[in-house]
Structure formats: C-alpha cells, structure tokens
PDB file of C-alpha atoms in Angstrom:
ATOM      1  CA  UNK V   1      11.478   9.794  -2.047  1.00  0.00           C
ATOM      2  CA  UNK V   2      13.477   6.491  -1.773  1.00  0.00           C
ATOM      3  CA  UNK V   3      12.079   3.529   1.060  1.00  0.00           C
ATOM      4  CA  UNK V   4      15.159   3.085   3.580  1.00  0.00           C
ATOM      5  CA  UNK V   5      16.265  -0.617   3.050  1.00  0.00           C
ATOM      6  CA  UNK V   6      13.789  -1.274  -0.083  1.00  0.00           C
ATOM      7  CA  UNK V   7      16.365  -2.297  -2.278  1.00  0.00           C
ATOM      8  CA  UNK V   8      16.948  -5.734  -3.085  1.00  0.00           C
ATOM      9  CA  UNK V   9      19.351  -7.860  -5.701  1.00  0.00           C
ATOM     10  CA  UNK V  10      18.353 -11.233  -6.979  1.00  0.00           C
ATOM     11  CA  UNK V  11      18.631 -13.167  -9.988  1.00  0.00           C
ATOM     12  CA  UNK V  12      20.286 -10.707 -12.453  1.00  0.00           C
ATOM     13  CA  UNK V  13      17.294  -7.841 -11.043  1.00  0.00           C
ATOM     14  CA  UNK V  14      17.838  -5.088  -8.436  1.00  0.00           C
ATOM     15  CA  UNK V  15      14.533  -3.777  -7.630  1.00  0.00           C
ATOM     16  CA  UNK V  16      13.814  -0.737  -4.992  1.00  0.00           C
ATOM     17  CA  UNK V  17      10.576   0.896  -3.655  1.00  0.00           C
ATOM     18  CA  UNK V  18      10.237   4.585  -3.526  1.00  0.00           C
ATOM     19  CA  UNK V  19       7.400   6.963  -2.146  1.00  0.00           C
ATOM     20  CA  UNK V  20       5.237   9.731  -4.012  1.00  0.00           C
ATOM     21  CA  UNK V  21       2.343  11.553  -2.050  1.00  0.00           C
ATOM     22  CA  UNK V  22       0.197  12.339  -4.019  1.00  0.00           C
ATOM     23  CA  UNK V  23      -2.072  14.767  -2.012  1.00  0.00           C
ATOM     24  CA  UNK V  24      -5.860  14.395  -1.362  1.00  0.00           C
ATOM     25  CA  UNK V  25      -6.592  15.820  -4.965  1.00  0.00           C
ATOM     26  CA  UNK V  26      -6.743  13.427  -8.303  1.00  0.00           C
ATOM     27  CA  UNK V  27      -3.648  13.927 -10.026  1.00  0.00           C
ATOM     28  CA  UNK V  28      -1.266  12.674 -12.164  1.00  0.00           C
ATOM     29  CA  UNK V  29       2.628  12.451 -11.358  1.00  0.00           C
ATOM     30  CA  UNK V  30       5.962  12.188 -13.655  1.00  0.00           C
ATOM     31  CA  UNK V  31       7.616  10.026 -11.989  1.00  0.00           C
ATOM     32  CA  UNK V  32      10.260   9.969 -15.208  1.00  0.00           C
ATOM     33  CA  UNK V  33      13.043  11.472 -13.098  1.00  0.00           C
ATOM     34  CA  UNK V  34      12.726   8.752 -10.177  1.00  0.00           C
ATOM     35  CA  UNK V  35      13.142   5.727 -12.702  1.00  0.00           C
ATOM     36  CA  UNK V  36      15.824   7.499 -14.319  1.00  0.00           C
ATOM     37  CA  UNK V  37      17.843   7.780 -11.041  1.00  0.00           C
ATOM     38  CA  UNK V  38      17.378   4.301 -10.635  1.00  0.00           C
ATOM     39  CA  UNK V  39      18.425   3.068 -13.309  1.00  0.00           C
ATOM     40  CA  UNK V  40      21.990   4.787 -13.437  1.00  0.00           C
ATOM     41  CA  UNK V  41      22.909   2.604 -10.426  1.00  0.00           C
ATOM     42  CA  UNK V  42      20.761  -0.887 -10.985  1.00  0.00           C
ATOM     43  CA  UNK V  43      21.418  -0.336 -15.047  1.00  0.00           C
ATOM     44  CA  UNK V  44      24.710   0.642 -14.609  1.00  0.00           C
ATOM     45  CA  UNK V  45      25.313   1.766 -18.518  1.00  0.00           C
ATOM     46  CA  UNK V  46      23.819  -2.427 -19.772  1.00  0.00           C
ATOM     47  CA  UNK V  47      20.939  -3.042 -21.884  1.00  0.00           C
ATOM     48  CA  UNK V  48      17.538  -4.868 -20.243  1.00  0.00           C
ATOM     49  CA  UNK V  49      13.999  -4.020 -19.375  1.00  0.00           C
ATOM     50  CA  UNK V  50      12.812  -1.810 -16.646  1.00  0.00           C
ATOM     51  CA  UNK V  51       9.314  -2.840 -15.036  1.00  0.00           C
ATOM     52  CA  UNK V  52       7.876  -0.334 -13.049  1.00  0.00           C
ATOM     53  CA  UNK V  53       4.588  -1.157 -10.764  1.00  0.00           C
ATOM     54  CA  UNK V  54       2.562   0.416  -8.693  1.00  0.00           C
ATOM     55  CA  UNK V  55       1.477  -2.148  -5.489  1.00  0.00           C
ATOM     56  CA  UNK V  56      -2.124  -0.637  -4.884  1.00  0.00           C
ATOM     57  CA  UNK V  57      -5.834  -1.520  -6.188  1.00  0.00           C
ATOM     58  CA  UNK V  58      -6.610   2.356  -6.891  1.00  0.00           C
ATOM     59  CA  UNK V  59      -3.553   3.591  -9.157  1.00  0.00           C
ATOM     60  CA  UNK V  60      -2.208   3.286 -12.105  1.00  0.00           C
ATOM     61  CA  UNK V  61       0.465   3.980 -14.880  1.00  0.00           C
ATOM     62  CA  UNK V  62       0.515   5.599 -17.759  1.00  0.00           C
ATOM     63  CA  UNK V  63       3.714   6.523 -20.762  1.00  0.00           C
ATOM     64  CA  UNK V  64       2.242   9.706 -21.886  1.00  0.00           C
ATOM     65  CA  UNK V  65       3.078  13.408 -22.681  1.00  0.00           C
ATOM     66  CA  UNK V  66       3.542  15.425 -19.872  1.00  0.00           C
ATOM     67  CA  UNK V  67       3.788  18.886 -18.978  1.00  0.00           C
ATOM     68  CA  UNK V  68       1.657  20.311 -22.188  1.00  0.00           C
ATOM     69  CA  UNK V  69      -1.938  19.913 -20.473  1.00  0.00           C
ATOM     70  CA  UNK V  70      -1.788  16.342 -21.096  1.00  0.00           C
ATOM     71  CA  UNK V  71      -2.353  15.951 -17.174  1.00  0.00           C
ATOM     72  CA  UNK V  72      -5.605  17.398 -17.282  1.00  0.00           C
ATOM     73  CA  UNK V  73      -6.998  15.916 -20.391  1.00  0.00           C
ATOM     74  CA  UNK V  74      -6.418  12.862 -18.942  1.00  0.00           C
ATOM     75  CA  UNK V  75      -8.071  13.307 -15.653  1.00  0.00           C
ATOM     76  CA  UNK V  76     -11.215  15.027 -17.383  1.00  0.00           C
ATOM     77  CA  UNK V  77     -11.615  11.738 -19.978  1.00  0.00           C
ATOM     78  CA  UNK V  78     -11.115   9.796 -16.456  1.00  0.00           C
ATOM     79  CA  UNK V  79     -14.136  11.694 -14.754  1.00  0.00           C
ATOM     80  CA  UNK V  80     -16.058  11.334 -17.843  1.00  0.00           C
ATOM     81  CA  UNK V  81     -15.112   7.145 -18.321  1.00  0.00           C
ATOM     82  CA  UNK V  82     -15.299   7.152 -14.332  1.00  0.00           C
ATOM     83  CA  UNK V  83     -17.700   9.866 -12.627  1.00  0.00           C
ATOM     84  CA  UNK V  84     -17.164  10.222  -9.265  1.00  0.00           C
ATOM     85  CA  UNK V  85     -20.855   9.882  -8.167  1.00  0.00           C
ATOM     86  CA  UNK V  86     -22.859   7.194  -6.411  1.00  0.00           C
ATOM     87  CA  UNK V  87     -23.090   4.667  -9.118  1.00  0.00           C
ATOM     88  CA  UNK V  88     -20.368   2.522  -7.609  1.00  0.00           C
ATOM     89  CA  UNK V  89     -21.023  -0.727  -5.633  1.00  0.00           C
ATOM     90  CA  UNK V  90     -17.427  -0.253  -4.150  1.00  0.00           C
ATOM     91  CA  UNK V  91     -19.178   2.087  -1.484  1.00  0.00           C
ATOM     92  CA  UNK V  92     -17.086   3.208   0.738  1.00  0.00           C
ATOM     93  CA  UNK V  93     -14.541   6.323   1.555  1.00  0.00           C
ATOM     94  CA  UNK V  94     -15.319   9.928  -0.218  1.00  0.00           C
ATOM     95  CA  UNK V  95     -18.216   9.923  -2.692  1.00  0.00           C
ATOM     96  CA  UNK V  96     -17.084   7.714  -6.131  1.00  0.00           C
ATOM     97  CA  UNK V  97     -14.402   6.154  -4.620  1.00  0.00           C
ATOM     98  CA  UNK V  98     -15.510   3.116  -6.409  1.00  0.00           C
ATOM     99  CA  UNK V  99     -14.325   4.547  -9.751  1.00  0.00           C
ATOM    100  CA  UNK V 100     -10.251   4.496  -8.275  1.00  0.00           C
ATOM    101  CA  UNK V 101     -10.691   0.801  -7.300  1.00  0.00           C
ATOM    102  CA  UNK V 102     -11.624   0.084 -11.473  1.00  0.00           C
ATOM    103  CA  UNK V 103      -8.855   2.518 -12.752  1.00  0.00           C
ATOM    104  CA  UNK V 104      -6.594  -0.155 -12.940  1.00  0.00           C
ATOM    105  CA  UNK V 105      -8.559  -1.790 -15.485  1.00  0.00           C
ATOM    106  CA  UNK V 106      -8.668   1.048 -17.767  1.00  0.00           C
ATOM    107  CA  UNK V 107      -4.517   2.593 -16.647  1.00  0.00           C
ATOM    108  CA  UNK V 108      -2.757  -1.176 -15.491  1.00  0.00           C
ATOM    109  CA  UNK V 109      -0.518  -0.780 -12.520  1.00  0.00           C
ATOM    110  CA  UNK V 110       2.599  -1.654 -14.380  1.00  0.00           C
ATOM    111  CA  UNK V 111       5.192  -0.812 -17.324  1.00  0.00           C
ATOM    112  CA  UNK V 112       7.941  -2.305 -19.065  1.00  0.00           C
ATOM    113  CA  UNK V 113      10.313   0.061 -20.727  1.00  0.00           C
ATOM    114  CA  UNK V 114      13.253  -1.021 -23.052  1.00  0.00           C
ATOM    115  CA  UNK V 115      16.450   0.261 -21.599  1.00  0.00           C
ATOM    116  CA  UNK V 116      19.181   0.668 -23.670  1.00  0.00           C
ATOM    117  CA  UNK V 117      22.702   1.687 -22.809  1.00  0.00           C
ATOM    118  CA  UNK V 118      20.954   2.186 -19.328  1.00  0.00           C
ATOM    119  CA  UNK V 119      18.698   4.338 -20.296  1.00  0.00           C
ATOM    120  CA  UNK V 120      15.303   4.182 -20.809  1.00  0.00           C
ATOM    121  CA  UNK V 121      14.029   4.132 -24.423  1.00  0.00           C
ATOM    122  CA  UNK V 122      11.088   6.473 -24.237  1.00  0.00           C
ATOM    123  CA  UNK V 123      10.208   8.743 -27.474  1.00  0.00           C
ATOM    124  CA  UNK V 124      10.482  12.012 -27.570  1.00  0.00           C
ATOM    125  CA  UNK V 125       7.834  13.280 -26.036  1.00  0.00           C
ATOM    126  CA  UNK V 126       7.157  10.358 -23.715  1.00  0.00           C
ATOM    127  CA  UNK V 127       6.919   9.921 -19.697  1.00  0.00           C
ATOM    128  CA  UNK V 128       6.219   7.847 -17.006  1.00  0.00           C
ATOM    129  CA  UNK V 129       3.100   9.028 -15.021  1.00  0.00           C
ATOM    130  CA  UNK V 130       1.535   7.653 -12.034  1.00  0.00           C
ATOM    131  CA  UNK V 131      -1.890   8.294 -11.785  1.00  0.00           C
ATOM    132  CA  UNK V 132      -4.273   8.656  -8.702  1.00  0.00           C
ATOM    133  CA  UNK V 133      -7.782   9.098  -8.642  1.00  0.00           C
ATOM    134  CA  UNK V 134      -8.351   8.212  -4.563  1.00  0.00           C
ATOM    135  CA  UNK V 135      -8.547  11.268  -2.620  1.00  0.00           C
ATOM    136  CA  UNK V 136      -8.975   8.751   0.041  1.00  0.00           C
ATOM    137  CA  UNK V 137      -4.607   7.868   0.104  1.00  0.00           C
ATOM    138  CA  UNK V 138      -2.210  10.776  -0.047  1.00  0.00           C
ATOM    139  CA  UNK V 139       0.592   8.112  -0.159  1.00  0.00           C
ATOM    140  CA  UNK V 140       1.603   5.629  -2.583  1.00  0.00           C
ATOM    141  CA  UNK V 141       4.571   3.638  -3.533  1.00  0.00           C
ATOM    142  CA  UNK V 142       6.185   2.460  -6.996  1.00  0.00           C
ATOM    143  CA  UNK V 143       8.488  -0.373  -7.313  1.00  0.00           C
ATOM    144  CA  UNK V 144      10.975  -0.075 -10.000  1.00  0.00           C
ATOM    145  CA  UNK V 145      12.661  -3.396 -10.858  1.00  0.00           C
ATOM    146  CA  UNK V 146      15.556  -3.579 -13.715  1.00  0.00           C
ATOM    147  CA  UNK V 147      16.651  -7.051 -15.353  1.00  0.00           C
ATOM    148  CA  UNK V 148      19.453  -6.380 -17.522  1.00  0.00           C
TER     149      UNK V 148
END
C-alpha cells in the first residue's frame, strides 16, 4: 500500500515510501510486485540501480526464493540463529524481542538491484522479501529509491 505524498524527485532519484503490515506473527513478505510497480513509473524503461530499505531497527531484507517453502526455512534457521527466549539484554516487549532488534545484523535493512531496461535484474528464481521477526509492530514501511 503506497504512503499518500511519499514520493519525492531529486538529483536524477525518485524515491517513494509504501506500507506492508505484517501481522503480529514472524513472517516473511515478497514485496517483488511493489518494487516492480515502482519502477515502471520512476524507471520509466532506463537503466540504473534500485535501492530498496527498510527504515526500522527490527527488519530486514532478503533476495531469496520465494513461494517453494523457502519462507519457512528461513524463519526456522532465524529461531535457531535467534531464539526467542530470555537471553536478550534488549528486554523489553513480547518474550525475545531482543533477537528482532539484532536481525539486521544477520538480514541488512537494504538492497541494491541492477535495473536494466527498467526492470529489475533478479535471476530466475529470485525475490525481494521483507522480513519481520517483531510480533511487537504489525506495520512497517519500505522505501524504494531508483537512480537511473
């Protein structure tokens, strides 16, 4: 879901903000589709980079295969790497809410993807996924900025 009045022009970029809710469960969203919509306006059919970031210290991104159980094989190896238990000095909110604020560490909050022609030059099997681990915030934001 697009920001109203989140888009902005400067400098040979056009960036713009849009909203994903991600629900009170750990998950991981394609936001593919999103970035793809984007570009065919801010791209406009010219070559350049898109950078796509997500403005909060509990999420992250990842270019994965979606779709095939990929989802939760990454969210198990993320309980395993980060158990949501009581180990965390970052204390507060639901029980291992530490663990979401050291995510970005492991999954960084940003990507740059080629686009080419404008379109993004993912591989075949390749997506953009945000993922959430804080139960804590249903709603989240990405950026997607295009310098071409």
């Amino acid at each position: 879901m697009r920001i109203p009045g989140r888009r902005e022009h400067s400098f040979g970029m056009e960036s713009e903000l849009f909203a994903v809710s991600t629900g009170r469960r750990e998950r991981v969203a394609d936001i593919t589709r999103e970035c793809a919509l984007f570009l065919g306006h801010a791209a406009a059919g010219r070559d350049g980079l898109l950078h796509v970031f997500v403005p909060h210290a509990t999420a992250g991104l990842a270019l994965m295969e979606l779709g095939s159980g990929s989802e939760e094989d990454l969210l198990s190896v993320l309980a395993e790497l980060l158990p949501a238990d009581d180990r965390w000095r970052h204390a507060h909110g639901s029980r291992g809410h530490g663990r979401s604020h050291v995510l970005p560490a492991f999954l960084a909050p940003f990507l740059v993807i080629p686009v080419l022609g404008g379109t993004m030059a993912l591989g075949t099997w390749q997506s953009i996924a945000l993922v959430d681990l804080n139960v804590d915030n249903p709603d989240r934001q990405v950026r997607m900025s295009f310098l071409g």
